[in-house]
Coordinates of C-alpha atoms in Angstrom, one line a residue:
X1 CA 81.3 81.2 75.5
X2 CA 79.2 84.3 75.9
X3 CA 75.9 84.7 77.7
X4 CA 73.4 84.8 74.9
X5 CA 70.3 84.5 77.0
X6 CA 69.5 85.8 80.5
X7 CA 68.0 83.4 83.1
X8 CA 64.2 83.8 83.6
X9 CA 64.6 85.1 87.1
X10 CA 66.2 88.2 85.7
X11 CA 63.1 89.0 83.7
X12 CA 61.3 89.3 87.0
X13 CA 64.0 91.6 88.4
X14 CA 63.9 93.7 85.2
X15 CA 60.1 94.0 85.3
X16 CA 60.5 95.6 88.8
X17 CA 63.8 97.4 88.5
X18 CA 63.5 99.0 85.1
X19 CA 60.3 101.0 85.6
X20 CA 61.3 101.8 89.2
X21 CA 64.7 103.2 88.0
X22 CA 62.9 105.3 85.4
X23 CA 60.5 106.7 87.9
X24 CA 62.9 107.5 90.8
X25 CA 65.9 108.8 88.8
X26 CA 67.0 110.1 85.4
X27 CA 70.1 108.2 84.4
X28 CA 72.5 108.2 81.5
X29 CA 75.1 105.4 81.0
X30 CA 78.4 107.0 79.9
X31 CA 80.9 104.8 78.2
X32 CA 78.3 102.1 77.4
X33 CA 79.9 101.6 74.0
X34 CA 83.1 100.6 75.7
X35 CA 81.6 97.7 77.5
X36 CA 81.7 94.4 75.6
X37 CA 78.3 92.7 75.0
X38 CA 79.9 89.3 74.9
X39 CA 82.8 87.6 76.6
X40 CA 84.0 87.8 80.2
X41 CA 83.9 91.1 82.0
X42 CA 84.6 92.3 85.6
X43 CA 82.8 95.5 86.5
X44 CA 84.1 97.5 89.5
X45 CA 81.8 100.4 90.2
X46 CA 82.0 102.7 93.2
X47 CA 79.4 102.2 95.9
X48 CA 78.0 105.6 96.9
X49 CA 74.3 104.8 97.6
X50 CA 72.0 101.9 98.2
X51 CA 70.5 102.2 94.7
X52 CA 73.9 101.7 93.0
X53 CA 73.4 97.9 92.5
X54 CA 70.0 98.5 90.9
X55 CA 71.4 101.1 88.5
X56 CA 74.5 99.0 87.7
X57 CA 72.3 96.0 87.2
X58 CA 70.1 98.0 84.8
X59 CA 73.1 99.1 82.8
X60 CA 74.4 95.5 82.5
X61 CA 70.9 94.3 81.6
X62 CA 70.7 96.9 78.8
X63 CA 73.9 95.4 77.4
X64 CA 72.0 92.1 77.1
X65 CA 73.8 90.5 80.0
X66 CA 72.8 89.0 83.3
X67 CA 74.2 91.1 86.2
X68 CA 75.9 88.9 88.8
X69 CA 77.2 90.7 91.9
X70 CA 79.5 89.7 94.7
X71 CA 77.3 90.7 97.7
X72 CA 77.7 90.5 101.4
X73 CA 76.4 87.3 102.7
X74 CA 74.1 89.0 105.2
X75 CA 71.9 90.3 102.4
X76 CA 71.4 86.7 101.2
X77 CA 69.9 85.9 104.6
X78 CA 67.0 88.4 104.2
X79 CA 63.8 86.4 103.7
X80 CA 62.5 86.4 100.1
X81 CA 65.2 88.8 98.8
X82 CA 67.9 86.3 99.8
X83 CA 66.1 83.5 98.0
X84 CA 65.7 85.6 94.9
X85 CA 69.4 86.7 94.9
X86 CA 70.5 83.1 95.3
X87 CA 68.2 81.9 92.6
X88 CA 69.6 84.6 90.2
X89 CA 73.1 83.5 90.8
X90 CA 74.4 86.3 93.0
X91 CA 77.5 85.4 94.9
X92 CA 77.5 85.7 98.7
X93 CA 80.7 87.0 100.3
X94 CA 81.5 86.1 103.9
X95 CA 83.6 88.8 105.5
X96 CA 86.6 88.3 107.6
X97 CA 89.0 86.4 105.3
X98 CA 87.5 83.0 106.1
X99 CA 87.7 80.0 103.8
X100 CA 84.1 80.7 102.9
X101 CA 85.1 84.1 101.5
X102 CA 87.5 82.4 99.1
X103 CA 84.6 80.4 97.8
X104 CA 83.1 83.7 96.5
X105 CA 86.3 84.4 94.5
X106 CA 86.2 80.9 93.1
X107 CA 82.6 81.3 92.0
X108 CA 83.4 84.7 90.4
X109 CA 86.3 83.1 88.5
X110 CA 84.1 80.3 87.2
X111 CA 81.6 82.9 85.9
X112 CA 84.4 84.8 84.2
X113 CA 85.8 81.6 82.7
X114 CA 82.4 81.0 81.2
X115 CA 82.3 84.4 79.6
X116 CA 79.9 86.0 82.1
X117 CA 79.8 89.3 83.8
X118 CA 80.8 89.8 87.4
X119 CA 80.2 93.0 89.4
X120 CA 82.4 93.7 92.4
X121 CA 82.3 96.8 94.6
X122 CA 86.0 97.2 95.7
X123 CA 85.0 99.1 98.8
X124 CA 82.9 96.1 100.0
X125 CA 80.2 98.4 101.3
X126 CA 78.8 101.9 101.0
X127 CA 81.4 104.7 101.3
X128 CA 79.7 107.8 102.6
X129 CA 82.9 109.8 103.6
X130 CA 83.5 112.4 100.8
X131 CA 87.2 112.3 101.7
X132 CA 87.3 108.8 100.2
X133 CA 85.8 110.0 96.9
X134 CA 86.7 109.3 94.2
X135 CA 87.6 105.8 95.3
X136 CA 91.2 104.8 94.9
X137 CA 92.5 101.3 95.1
X138 CA 95.2 100.9 97.7
X139 CA 96.2 97.3 97.1
X140 CA 96.6 94.9 94.2

């Protein structure tokens, strides 16, 4: 089952993010033709800057899909922003290996099983140390 329509809250995000992205940066999505427009997909971009989620979200949106991120739970506690993120189906991740953090993986698995897109930053946060670039997986 693929995601044929995007929830209405994403139209609000798109109305803000798309013009903003076009104003503050020039971007080109390379390999866009390799990303499926339907069916399950897990996207694992690197996290270099605070604007990365916006740009990745824009790219996924242009594919006709609703971007859903695993995001640190503290972001979900920011007034208004947290409410919007929760309303749009973003998945909070509690850090520290708690039982609550496994709930995020369960939620992501459910989305993938429904043919949705899930975006996970493997680093878990911004990586500003150039010695860590390009990112390399060390486990799994």
